[in-house]
Structure formats: C-alpha cells, structure tokens
XYZ file of C-alpha atoms in Angstrom:
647
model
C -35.711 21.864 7.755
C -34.712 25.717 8.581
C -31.304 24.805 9.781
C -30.107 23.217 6.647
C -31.960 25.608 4.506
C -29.964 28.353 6.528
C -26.514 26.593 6.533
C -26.282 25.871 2.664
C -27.400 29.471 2.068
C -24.196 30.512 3.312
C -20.217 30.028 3.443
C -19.206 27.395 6.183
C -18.877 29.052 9.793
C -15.621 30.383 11.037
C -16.723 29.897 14.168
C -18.573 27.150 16.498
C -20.139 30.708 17.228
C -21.348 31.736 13.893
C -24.356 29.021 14.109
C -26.906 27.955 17.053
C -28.106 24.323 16.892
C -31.276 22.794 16.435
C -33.322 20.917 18.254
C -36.811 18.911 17.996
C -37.012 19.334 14.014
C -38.115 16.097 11.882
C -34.962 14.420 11.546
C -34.842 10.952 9.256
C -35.597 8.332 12.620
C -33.032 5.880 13.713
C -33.272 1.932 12.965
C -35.074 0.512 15.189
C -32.216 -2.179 15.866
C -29.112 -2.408 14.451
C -28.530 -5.748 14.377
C -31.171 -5.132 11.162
C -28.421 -3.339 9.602
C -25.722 -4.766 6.453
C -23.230 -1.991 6.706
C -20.895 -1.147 3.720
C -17.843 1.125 4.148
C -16.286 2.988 1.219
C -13.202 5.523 1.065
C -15.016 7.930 -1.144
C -11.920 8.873 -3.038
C -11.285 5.322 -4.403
C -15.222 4.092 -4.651
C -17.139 5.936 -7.541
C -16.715 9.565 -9.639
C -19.811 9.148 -11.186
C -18.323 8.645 -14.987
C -18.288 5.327 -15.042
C -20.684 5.087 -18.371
C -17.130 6.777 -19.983
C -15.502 3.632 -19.108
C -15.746 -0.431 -20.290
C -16.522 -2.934 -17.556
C -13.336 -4.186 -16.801
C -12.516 -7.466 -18.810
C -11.305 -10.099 -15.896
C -9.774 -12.674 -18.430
C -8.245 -9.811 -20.741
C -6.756 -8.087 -17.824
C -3.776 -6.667 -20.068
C -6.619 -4.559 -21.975
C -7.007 -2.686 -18.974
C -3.217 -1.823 -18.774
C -2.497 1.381 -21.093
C 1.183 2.287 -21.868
C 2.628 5.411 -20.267
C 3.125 8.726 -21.333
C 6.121 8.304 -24.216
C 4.547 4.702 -26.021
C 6.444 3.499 -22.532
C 5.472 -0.064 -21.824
C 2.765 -0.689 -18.328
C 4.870 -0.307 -15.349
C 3.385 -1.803 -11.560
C 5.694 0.343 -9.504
C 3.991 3.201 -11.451
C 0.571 2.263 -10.561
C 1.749 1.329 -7.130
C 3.120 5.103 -6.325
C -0.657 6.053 -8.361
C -2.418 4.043 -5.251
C 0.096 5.361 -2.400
C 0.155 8.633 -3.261
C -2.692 10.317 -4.791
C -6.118 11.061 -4.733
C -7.450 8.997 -7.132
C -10.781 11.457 -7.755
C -13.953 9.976 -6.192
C -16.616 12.352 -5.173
C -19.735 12.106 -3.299
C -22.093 12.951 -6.355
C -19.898 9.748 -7.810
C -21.482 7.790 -5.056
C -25.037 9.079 -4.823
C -25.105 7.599 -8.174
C -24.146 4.065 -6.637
C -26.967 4.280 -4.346
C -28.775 1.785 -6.048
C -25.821 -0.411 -7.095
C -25.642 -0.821 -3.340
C -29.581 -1.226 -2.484
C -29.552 -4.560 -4.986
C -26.278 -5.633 -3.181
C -28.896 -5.489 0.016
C -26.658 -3.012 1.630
C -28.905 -0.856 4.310
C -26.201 1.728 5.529
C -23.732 2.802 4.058
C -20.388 3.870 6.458
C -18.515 6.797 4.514
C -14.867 7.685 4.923
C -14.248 10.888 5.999
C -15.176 13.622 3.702
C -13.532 16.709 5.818
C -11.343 19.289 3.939
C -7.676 18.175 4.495
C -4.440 20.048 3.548
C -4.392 21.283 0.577
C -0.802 20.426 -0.054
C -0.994 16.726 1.208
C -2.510 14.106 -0.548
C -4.201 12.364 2.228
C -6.955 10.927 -0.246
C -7.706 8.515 3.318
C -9.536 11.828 4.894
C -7.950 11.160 8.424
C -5.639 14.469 8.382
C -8.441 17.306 9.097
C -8.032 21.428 7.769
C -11.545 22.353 8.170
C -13.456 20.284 10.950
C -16.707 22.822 9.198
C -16.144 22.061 5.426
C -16.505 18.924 2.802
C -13.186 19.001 1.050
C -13.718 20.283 -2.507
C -12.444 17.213 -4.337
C -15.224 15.683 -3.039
C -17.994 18.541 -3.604
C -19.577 20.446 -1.220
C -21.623 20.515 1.786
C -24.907 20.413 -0.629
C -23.390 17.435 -1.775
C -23.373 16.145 1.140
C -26.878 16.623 2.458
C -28.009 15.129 -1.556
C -26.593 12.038 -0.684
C -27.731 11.587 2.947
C -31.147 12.966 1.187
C -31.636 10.472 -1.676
C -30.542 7.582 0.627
C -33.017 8.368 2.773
C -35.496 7.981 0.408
C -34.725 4.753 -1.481
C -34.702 3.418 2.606
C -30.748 3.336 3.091
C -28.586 5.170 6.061
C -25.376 7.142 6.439
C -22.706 6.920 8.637
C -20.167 9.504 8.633
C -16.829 8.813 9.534
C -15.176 11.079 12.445
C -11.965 11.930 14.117
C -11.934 13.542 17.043
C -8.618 12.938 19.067
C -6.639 14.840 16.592
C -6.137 17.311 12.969
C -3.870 16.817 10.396
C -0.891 18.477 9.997
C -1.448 22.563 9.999
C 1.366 23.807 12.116
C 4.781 23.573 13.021
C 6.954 23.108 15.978
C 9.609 26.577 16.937
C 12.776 27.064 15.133
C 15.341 25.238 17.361
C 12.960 22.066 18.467
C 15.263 19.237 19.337
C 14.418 16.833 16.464
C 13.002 19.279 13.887
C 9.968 21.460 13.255
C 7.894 18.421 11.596
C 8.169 15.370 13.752
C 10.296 15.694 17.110
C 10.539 12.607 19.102
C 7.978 11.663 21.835
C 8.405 14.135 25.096
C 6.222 13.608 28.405
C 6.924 17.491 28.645
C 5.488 19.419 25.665
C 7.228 21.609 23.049
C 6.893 25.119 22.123
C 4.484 26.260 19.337
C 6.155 27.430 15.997
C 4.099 28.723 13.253
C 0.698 27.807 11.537
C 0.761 26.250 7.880
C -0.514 28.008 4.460
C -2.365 26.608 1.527
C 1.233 25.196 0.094
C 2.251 24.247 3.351
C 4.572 27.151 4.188
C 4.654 28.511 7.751
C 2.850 32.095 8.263
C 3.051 34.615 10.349
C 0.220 35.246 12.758
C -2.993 33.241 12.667
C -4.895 31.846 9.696
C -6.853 34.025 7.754
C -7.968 32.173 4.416
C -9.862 29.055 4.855
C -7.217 27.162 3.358
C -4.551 28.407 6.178
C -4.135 26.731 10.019
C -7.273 24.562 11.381
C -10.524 25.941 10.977
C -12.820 26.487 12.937
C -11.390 29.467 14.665
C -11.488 27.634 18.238
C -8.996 25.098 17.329
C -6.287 28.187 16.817
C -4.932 28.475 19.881
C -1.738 26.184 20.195
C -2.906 25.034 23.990
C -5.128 22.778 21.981
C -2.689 20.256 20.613
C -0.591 18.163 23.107
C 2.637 19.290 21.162
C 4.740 16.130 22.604
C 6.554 15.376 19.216
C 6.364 11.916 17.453
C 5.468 8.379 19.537
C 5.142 5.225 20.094
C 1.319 4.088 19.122
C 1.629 1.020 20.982
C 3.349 2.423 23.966
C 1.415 2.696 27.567
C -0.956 1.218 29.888
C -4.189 1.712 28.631
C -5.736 2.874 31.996
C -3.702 5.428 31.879
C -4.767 8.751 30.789
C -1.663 10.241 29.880
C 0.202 6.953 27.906
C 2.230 7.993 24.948
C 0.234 6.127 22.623
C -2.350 9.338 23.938
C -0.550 12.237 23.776
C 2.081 11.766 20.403
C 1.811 12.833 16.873
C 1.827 10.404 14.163
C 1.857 10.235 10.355
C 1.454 14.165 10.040
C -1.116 14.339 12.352
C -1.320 16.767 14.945
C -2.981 15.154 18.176
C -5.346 17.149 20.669
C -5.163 17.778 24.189
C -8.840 16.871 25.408
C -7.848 18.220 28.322
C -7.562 22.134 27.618
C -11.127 24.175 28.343
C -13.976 23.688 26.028
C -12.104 21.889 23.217
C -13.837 18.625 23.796
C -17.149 20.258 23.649
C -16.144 22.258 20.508
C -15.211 19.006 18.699
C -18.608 17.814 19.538
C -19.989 21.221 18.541
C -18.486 20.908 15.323
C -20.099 16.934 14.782
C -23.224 18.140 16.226
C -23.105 20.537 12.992
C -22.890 17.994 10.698
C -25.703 15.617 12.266
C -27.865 18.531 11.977
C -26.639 19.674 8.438
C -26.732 16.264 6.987
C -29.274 14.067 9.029
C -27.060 11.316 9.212
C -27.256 8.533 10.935
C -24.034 7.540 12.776
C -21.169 8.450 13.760
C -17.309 5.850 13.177
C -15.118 6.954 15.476
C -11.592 6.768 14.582
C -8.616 6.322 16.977
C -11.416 5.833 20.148
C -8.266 3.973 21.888
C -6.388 7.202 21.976
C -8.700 8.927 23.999
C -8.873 8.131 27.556
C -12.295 6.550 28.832
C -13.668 9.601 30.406
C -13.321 11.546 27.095
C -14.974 9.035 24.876
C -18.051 8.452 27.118
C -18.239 12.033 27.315
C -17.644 12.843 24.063
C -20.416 9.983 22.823
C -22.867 11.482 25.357
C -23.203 14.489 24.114
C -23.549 13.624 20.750
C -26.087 10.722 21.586
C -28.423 13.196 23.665
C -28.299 15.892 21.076
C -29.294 13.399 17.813
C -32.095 12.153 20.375
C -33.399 15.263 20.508
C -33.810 15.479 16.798
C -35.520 12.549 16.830
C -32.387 9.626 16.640
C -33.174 7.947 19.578
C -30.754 5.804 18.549
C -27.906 7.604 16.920
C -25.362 4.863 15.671
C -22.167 5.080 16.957
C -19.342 2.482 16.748
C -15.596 2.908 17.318
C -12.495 1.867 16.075
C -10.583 0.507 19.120
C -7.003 -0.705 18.695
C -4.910 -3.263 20.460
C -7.680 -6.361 20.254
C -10.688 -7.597 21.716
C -9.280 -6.784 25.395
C -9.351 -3.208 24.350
C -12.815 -3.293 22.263
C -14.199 -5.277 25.052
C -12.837 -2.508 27.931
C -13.883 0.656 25.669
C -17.840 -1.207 25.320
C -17.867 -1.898 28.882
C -16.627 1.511 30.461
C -18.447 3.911 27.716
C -21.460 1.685 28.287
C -24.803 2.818 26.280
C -22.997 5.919 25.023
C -21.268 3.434 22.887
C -23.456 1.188 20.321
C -20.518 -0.923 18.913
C -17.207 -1.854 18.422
C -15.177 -2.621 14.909
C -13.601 -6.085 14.869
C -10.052 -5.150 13.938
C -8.709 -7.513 16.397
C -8.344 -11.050 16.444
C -11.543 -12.470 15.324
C -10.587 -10.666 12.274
C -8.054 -13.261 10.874
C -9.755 -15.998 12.141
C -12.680 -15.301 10.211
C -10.513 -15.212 7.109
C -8.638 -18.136 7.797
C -12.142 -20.303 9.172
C -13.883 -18.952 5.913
C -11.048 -20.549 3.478
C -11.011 -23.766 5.725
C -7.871 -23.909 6.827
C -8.379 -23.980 10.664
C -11.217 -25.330 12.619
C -14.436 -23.758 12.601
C -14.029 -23.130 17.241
C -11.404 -20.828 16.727
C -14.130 -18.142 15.340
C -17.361 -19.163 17.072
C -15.271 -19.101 20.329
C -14.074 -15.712 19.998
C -18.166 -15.078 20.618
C -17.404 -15.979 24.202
C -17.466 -12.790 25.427
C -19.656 -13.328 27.882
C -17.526 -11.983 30.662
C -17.593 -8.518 29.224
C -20.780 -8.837 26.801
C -22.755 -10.618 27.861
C -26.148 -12.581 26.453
C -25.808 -13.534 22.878
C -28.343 -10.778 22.506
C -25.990 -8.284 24.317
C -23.525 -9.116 21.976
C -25.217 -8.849 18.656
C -25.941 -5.509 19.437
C -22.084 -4.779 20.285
C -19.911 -6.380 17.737
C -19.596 -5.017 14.054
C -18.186 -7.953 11.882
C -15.231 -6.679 9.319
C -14.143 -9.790 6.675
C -11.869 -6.875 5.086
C -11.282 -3.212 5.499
C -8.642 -0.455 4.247
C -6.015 -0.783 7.441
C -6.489 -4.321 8.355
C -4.488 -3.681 11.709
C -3.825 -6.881 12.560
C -1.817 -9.553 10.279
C -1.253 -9.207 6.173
C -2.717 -6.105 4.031
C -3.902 -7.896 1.461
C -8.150 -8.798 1.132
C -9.486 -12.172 1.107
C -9.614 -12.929 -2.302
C -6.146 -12.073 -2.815
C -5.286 -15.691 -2.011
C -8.650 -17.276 -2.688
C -9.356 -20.833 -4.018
C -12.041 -19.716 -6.608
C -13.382 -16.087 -7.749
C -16.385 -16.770 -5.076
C -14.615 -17.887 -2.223
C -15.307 -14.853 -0.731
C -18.842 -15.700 -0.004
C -17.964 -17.787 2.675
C -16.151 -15.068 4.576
C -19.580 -12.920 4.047
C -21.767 -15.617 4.848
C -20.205 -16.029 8.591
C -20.447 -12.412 8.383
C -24.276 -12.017 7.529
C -25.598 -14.865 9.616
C -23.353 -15.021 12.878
C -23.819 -12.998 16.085
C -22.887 -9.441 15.293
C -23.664 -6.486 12.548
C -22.123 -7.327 9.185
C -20.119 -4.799 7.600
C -18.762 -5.373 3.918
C -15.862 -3.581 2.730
C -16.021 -1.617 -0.718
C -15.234 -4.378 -3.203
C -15.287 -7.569 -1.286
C -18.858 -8.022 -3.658
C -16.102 -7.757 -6.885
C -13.719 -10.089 -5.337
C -11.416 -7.602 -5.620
C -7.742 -8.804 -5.269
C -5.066 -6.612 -6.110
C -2.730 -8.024 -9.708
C -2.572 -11.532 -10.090
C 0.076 -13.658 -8.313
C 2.347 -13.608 -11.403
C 2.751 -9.804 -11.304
C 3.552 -9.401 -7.611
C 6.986 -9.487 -8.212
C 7.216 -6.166 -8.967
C 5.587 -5.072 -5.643
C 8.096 -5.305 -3.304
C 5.855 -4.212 -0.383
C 3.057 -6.770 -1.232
C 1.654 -7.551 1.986
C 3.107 -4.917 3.905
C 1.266 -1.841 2.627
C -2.434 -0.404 2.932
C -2.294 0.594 -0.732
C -3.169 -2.874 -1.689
C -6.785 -2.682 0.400
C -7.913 0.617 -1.417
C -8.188 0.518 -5.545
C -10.554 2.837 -7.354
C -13.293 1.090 -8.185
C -14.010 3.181 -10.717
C -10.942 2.504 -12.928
C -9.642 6.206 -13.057
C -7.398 6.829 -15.858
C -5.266 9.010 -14.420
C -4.853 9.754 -10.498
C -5.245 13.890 -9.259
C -1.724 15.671 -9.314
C 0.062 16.324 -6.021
C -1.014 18.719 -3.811
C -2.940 21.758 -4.131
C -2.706 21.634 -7.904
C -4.379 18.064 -7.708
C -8.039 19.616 -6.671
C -8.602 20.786 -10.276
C -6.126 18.577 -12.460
C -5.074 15.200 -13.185
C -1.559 13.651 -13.469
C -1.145 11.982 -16.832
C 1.972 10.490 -16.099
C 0.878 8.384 -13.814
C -1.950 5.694 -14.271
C -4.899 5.390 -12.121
C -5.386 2.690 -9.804
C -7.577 0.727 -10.918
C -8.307 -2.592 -9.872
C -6.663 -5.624 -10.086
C -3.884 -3.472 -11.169
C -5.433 -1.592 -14.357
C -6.761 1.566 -15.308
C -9.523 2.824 -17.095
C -12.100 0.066 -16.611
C -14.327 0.105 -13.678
C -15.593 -2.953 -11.869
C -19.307 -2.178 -11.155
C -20.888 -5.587 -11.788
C -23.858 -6.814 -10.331
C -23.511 -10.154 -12.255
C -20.516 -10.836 -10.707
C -20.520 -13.962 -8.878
C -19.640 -12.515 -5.779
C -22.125 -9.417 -6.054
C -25.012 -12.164 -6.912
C -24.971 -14.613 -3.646
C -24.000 -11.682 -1.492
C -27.165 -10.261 -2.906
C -29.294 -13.737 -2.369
C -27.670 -13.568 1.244
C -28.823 -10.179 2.431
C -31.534 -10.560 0.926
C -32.856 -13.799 2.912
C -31.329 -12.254 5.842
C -33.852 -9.274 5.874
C -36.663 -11.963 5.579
C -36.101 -13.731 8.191
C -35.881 -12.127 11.645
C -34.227 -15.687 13.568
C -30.967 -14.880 10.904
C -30.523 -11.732 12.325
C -31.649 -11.474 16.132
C -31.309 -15.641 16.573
C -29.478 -16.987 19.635
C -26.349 -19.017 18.345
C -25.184 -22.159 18.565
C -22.177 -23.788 16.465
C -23.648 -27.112 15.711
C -21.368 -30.653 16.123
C -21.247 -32.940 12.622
C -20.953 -36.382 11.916
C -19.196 -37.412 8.148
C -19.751 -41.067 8.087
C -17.267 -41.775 5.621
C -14.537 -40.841 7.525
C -15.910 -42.071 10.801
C -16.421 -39.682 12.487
C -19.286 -39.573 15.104
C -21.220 -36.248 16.571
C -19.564 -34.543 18.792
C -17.385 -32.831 16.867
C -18.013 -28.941 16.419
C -16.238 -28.945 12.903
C -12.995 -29.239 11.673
C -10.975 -27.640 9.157
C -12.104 -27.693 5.587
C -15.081 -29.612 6.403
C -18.329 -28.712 6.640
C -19.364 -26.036 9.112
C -22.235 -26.061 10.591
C -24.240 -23.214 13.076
C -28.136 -23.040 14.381
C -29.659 -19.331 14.928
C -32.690 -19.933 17.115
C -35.328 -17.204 18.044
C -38.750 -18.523 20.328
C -39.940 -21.918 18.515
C -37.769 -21.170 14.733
C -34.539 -22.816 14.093
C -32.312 -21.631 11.061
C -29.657 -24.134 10.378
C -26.876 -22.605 8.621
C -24.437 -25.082 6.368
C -21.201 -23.722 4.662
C -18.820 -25.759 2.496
C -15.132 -24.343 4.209
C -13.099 -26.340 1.174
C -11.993 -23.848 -1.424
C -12.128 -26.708 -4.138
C -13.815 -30.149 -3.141
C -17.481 -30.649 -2.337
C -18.441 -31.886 1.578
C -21.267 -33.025 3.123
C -22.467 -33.849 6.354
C -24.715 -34.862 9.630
C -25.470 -31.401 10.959
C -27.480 -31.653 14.593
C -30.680 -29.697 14.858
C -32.218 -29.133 18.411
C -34.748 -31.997 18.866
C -37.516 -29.962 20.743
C -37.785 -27.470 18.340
C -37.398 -29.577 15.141
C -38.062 -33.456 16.272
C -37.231 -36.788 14.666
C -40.099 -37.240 11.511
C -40.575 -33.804 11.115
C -38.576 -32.007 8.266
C -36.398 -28.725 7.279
C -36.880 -26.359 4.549
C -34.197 -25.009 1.896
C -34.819 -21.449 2.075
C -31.092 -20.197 0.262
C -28.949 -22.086 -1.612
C -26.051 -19.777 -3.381
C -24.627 -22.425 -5.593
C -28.728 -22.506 -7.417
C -28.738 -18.566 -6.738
C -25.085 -18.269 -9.076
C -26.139 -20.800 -11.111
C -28.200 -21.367 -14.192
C -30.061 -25.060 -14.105
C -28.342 -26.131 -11.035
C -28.928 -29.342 -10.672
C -27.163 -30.221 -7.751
C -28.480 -31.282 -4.274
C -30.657 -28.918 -1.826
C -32.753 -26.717 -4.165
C -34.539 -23.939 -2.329
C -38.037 -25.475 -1.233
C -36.279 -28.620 -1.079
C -37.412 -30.643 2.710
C -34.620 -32.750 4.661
C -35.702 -35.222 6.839
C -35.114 -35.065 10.735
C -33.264 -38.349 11.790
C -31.938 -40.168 14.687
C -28.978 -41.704 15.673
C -27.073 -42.450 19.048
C -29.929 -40.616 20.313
C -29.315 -37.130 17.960
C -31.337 -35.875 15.962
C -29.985 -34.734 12.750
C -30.000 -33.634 9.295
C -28.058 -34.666 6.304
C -26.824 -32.921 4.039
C -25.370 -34.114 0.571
C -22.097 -32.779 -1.012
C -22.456 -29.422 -1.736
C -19.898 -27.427 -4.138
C -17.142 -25.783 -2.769
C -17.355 -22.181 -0.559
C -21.203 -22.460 -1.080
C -24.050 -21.748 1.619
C -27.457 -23.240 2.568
C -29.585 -22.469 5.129
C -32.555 -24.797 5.993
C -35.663 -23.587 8.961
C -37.853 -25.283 10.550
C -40.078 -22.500 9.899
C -40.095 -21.322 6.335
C -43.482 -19.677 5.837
C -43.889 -16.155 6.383
C-alpha cells in the first residue's frame, strides 16, 4: 500500500498540504453488517503496556497483597491512589494492546473501539486523549504512527476491526486569551461576542511569541494556526441552548481546557476531515467515534460524516463505521440519526436506556422499562432499522447520565454482570463492552470507600489500569519518559502491581460462551424482537404479564421460520423460574425447544442443574398459550432455547 509505505518513511506532515490522498488502493473491506459486530472500547492509557508477564495475576481474595506501602515504609493510602487515577497517565501503549489482541478474540470481541491516541499537550496530563496538539501525530506515550498501523495490521489478520476514536468540534488547550481578557487568559466566562487572541502555548505550556515552530508548540497541523479558527467565546454552559440552534452556547464555549472550533471559518471543516481522511488511509481502520457530535450543529456533522464516508468508500469501505456520541438523551441521539441520515451509522446509548439497563439487569425494576425504550419507532423505525442504529453501552468511562461507578460496583455476586451483557448481546442493537466489564471490575470494596470522598461523583472510578501499573507517569512533559514513584499506580480494585487479565474469570468465561453463540446463530443477532409475557404459577400469576422485577425475564428474537427464546434470571441471589410464551405458529403445542447456551453449565464444572445445552422443553398449552417452562435457574444466569438448533 504506497501511501502508508510513503507516510511512515517520513516525519508526520506539517501541513494538510505536505501529503495527497489515496484513492482505489486495497483497503481491509468493511463488515458486511454491523449488527454482526461485539464492540469493545478501551482508553489505551489504562488498558494494557504490554509487561504484564512482569506482574502476578491479581489475587481477588488477598486484595491487601496488591497494596504496596509508599515511598518512606509509609502505610497504603486510597487518596494516594485516587490522585494516581485522576491525574496521571498511567502508561498504556498501543504495542501493550496489540499484545491483547487475542485476549480479546477468545472474549469474542470483533472490533475493537480505541480511545483517542492523538498527541496532546505535553504539559497536561490528559491520559483521556480528548485535548488534541497534533491532529497528524500518535502521542509518543503511546508509540508511534507505525504503531499504529501494527495494530490495525495484526487485527486485521486474526479477523478483528478498529475503530478510532475522533474529535472534531474542538483541540485541547494550545493558546491563550490577550493580556487584559475580562475573566483571565485561561478560561473567561461564556461571551456571544468573541474575545481577542493572546498568544500560542510551548512544550511547558508557556505562551510564545509568534507562531509555533517545534512540533510540540501551538496546534499542528499548520492550518489550524490561525486564531479565526477557534470560536474564542470564553468558558460555558454545556447544557445551555436550543439544540436547533446553530449558534447555542453549549456550541460555541470552551470547556475543561479545551479550545472549541468555529466550523464556520473557510476550509477548516474540510481540513479536519483532511486530517481523519489521513489516518483512514494511514491506518486502514475501520470506523470512526465521534466525540461531542451534539456540539456541532446538524449541517456540520452530516457534512463532516459525508465526506469521510465517500472517501473510505472509495478505498474500498463501503461501509465505513461511524457512530457518535450525542449528549442530552435519546431525543438528541434520535434527532442527530434522523437529520444526518445514512451519513450516520449509529448512535452511543449514553442516555436513558443506559440506567435502565443497569437497573433491569440487577432486577430491581421491571423488565418494560428497557424493552420499551426500543420504541423508537417514530424516529427509527422497523426493528431492523433500529438494530442497525443503536450501539448498546452497559458501562463506559463518562457514564453521562446518573452515578460513575460500573455495574459491578454494587453487584449481588462477582457474575452479576452477565446479565447486563446478556441484554446487551441478544437485544435489538450493537453490543459494545466496556474495558473490564469481562473482570467485573469494581473499583475498592465497599469497606474502603470511606476514604473516597468523591465516590460516585468522579470519572476516575470508570477507568483503572488494567494492567496493574506500579507506578503512574510523572506530570507533564517529564511524564513521557519517567515514572512517579511516589505515587502508586492505579490498579484495579484499588491496587497496584497486579494486573487483571483473566480469561478464567467468571465473567470473561460466559461473556465468552455468549458471543460466541451469538456469532452462530444469525436470528440472535438480526432477529425481530419481542419481550415475551410469563406466567409463575406459584405466585399466581397468569400470562399476560411482560415481567416484573426480579423475576424472570423473558424475550423471543425471531428471523423467517426460527425463534430464539431468550431466559435471564434478574434476581442477584435466588433462583426463578417460569412460563415463558413462544409464538405458536412458529413453534406449536407438541413440538419442542432446544438448549443451545446455558452460562450457569458454561461457568460451571458438573453442573447439574436444570436446562443442559441439548436439553428439549416441551411446547404446552394453557388458556389457549402456548408455552414453555422453565425450571429454577441460578441467579443472574442466561439460557437461550430455538426452535431451530441445527446448523
């Protein structure tokens, strides 16, 4: 492929001008439907640095092992490995996760979603990626481009994708405002106006006169130099303004020591895309997450996806994944979808369904007030429509809406998270599982908490190192070669120095057995869907009703003549059973249904409990419905039965 070959033979481009695009080379094809797809999103700096054989598996009943003293014979301190998590790169790199590739290929994984790998400031430790320096470069504590296109390469070849996370609505935080600005140079308050320009940043974050001229000075590439490009209207309100209109404050303002763009000004929406188009050719990736998509008006994001859609087609993507992040709820998912239209493949479900997934997963409200938020009809339309449009999230690293804590943190058992995953893998939608979530990863045990007075309240809690780094990077520049040893690395479940990677985990072993049945089975993944109504004769009550909290849930996915009947156990502790209803043409009284998963047998050696896989249940009749029944099953565990189960 001459481009890459070209591009990797030299420094990154100063200029959108220093490099002409390809087109029509053989580019790795796109999936032929997404709804195919189990998506996985890591931040790269907290997933893997490749040492883990340095390191013990961390010991999850001799947690304390895992819990070093300080620098000094000082006793373990939680506030230290709190600031560890908050404020520092924690040193993951992208070789560290081309050599989880296969880690994540067992887990059944089939694309892997990447946060942002850009080169940030130097002097800030925005481990998260979202605060871009060079829109051209990989930042160097994560490699380098050739890194990049290794990863991308080798995942290619054991049959995974790569989705590259992007920001295009603003950079991070390489200039100033003037001497003088009302409010300060940093973060002024919100102004419809704008403010004047003051000076552009160094490598230490020192303001310098005239324009950049090291890589590690201003925004690079050159084109994003002149100071017409950023809205310069201080500090808002991110929740502030209609969102039909083009110019709300939530649009135009600064946040977090970000700089935001003015999409507006000549060429500088097509240079952004320029600079993505770069990467798609560099790389071959796959897709595209687009962060912030809310904070560009509608015009700019169907533009901005068009142009990147045509010119991945033209490589040979003809179906070049992209999904954005949309704030404010479904109103504003469904709105983007529906204006941006094809340009658009998905949205990320940050809003609403969210929580009630959680809280529907861990029984503890009924089963309608998640299989009703499919009812999108107005907007989405056929069930088929919307399997196409709606990318499922259990857990992430913002969690917008509600608590920041993950699922497990307040689960009833160390595999309760498989129910969460399960409505994930088998429900309308593309799953996507959040780095972790197959660990049951859940922060330091309840006891502990007290000393983290911002439980609950801060993101820091969603993003441990997986890899159990001793120490976290210094601060700042001095942080891309070193490590801090007063501080200790945060590790999970509030350790350091042991890493988590196991695929016997019970968690990592059903979600395995999941996926895995998923991709066998076409009616799991493209199915219509239909949440089923139970009966549970021992407590009287008849069909009709859809589910109920902590009960058994109950959902059919149904594709030509096949019916999949999936069964989850919503009580974190007690066993359930049920009458589950089955569609009577497809699947008729006297005939039967097969066991095709079971993830209590899957987790467990000799299980001897009901429902083994190859098991047949009987069709039955009663008030006229046909039905199955379906014994006691253990707590937060999964069946699914077909009426089809040969291949």
């Amino acid at each position: 492929m001459i481009f890459i070959e070209q591009n990797l033979s030299q420094k990154r481009p100063d200029s959108l001008k220093d490099f002409s695009l390809p087109r029509r080379e053989s580019y790795f094809p796109s999936s032929a439907d997404w709804r195919n797809e189990v998506l996985y999103f890591l931040l790269p700096d907290r997933f893997s640095d490749g040492k883990e054989n340095t390191r013990p598996l961390l010991n999850r009943k001799a947690l304390h092992l895992a819990r070093p003293s300080l620098p000094g014979g000082q006793p373990w301190r939680f506030d230290k490995w709190a600031e560890s998590g908050g404020d520092r790169w924690q040193g993951g790199t992208i070789k560290g996760l081309e050599s989880k590739l296969d880690y994540l290929n067992q887990l059944g994984v089939t694309t892997i979603w990447v946060g942002p790998i850009f080169q940030q400031r130097g002097h800030l430790n925005t481990y998260h990626g979202y605060g871009i320096q060079d829109f051209l470069d990989v930042d160097p504590r994560f490699g380098t481009r050739q890194d990049l296109v290794s990863l991308v390469n080798q995942a290619h070849k054991k049959g995974l994708r790569i989705i590259l996370d992007i920001i295009f609505n603003h950079s991070g935080c390489n200039w100033i405002y003037a001497p003088g600005t009302p409010g300060g140079v940093w973060e002024p308050p919100y102004t419809r106006g704008w403010y004047e320009f003051g000076s552009w940043l160094g490598d230490e974050g020192q303001p310098i006169p005239g324009a950049p001229q090291t890589g590690a000075e201003g925004v690079w590439p050159s084109e994003f130099q002149d100071p017409d490009c950023y809205t310069r209207a201080g500090k808002g309100d991110l929740g502030r303004g209609d969102p039909d209109d083009s110019n709300a404050e939530f649009r135009r303002s600064d946040f977090m020591n970000l700089r935001d763009f003015q999409l507006d000004y000549p060429h500088l929406l097509e240079n952004l895309a320029r600079c993505y188009k770069y990467w798609i050719a560099l790389t071959d990736c796959d897709g595209f997450r687009i962060d912030t998509l809310k904070h560009v008006t509608y015009d700019q994001a169907r533009n901005f996806c068009g142009t990147i859609k045509e010119f991945a087609a033209n490589l040979g993507k003809s179906d070049f994944f992209l999904v954005g992040e949309i704030a404010g709820g479904d109103y504003n998912e469904d709105r983007y979808l529906d204006v941006v239209g094809q340009n658009l493949n998905a949205a990320l479900d940050i809003g609403e369904m969210r929580g009630n997934l959680n809280l529907v997963a861990k029984g503890l409200i009924e089963p309608k007030a998640y299989f009703n938020g499919f009812a999108w009809d107005a907007v989405m339309g056929s069930h088929r429509n919307l399997g196409r449009r709606h990318i499922s999230i259990l857990d992430d690293h913002d969690h917008v809406f509600g608590e920041k804590i993950r699922f497990s943190s307040e689960a009833a058992s160390e595999h309760q998270i498989i129910a969460g995953v399960a409505l994930q893998l088998f429900t309308l939608g593309i799953p996507c599982i959040y780095a972790g979530t197959e660990q049951a990863l859940a922060g330091p045990e309840p006891s502990e908490r007290k000393w983290l007075p911002d439980w609950k309240k801060s993101d820091r809690y969603l993003r441990e190192a997986m890899f159990g780094p001793e120490h976290p990077r210094q601060s700042g520049v001095a942080g891309v070669e070193a490590f801090d040893e007063n501080l200790p690395g945060f590790g999970p479940f509030g350790t350091a120095g042991a890493h988590c990677f196991d695929p016997h985990h019970p968690a990592y072993i059903r979600i395995a057995a999941m996926a895995a049945i998923r991709k066998e089975f076409p009616v799991l993944r493209l199915g219509r869907q239909y949440l089923r109504p139970i009966a549970i004769p021992f407590l009287h009550l008849p069909f009709g009703d859809r589910g109920r909290s902590g009960e058994i849930i109950a959902w059919s996915r149904i594709l030509d003549d096949e019916e999949a009947v999936c069964v989850l156990n919503s009580h974190g502790t007690g066993d359930r059973g049920a009458r589950v209803l089955v569609d009577a043409n497809l699947t008729p009284v006297g005939s039967s249904m097969t066991v095709i998963l079971n993830t209590a047998e899957v987790a467990t050696p000799g299980y001897a409990g009901p429902h083994k896989v190859g098991s047949t249940v009987a069709v039955r009749r009663q008030d006229g419905i046909a039905y199955i029944e379906i014994q006691p099953i253990p707590a937060s565990e999964f069946l699914i039965l077909t009426n089809h189960p040969e291949s």
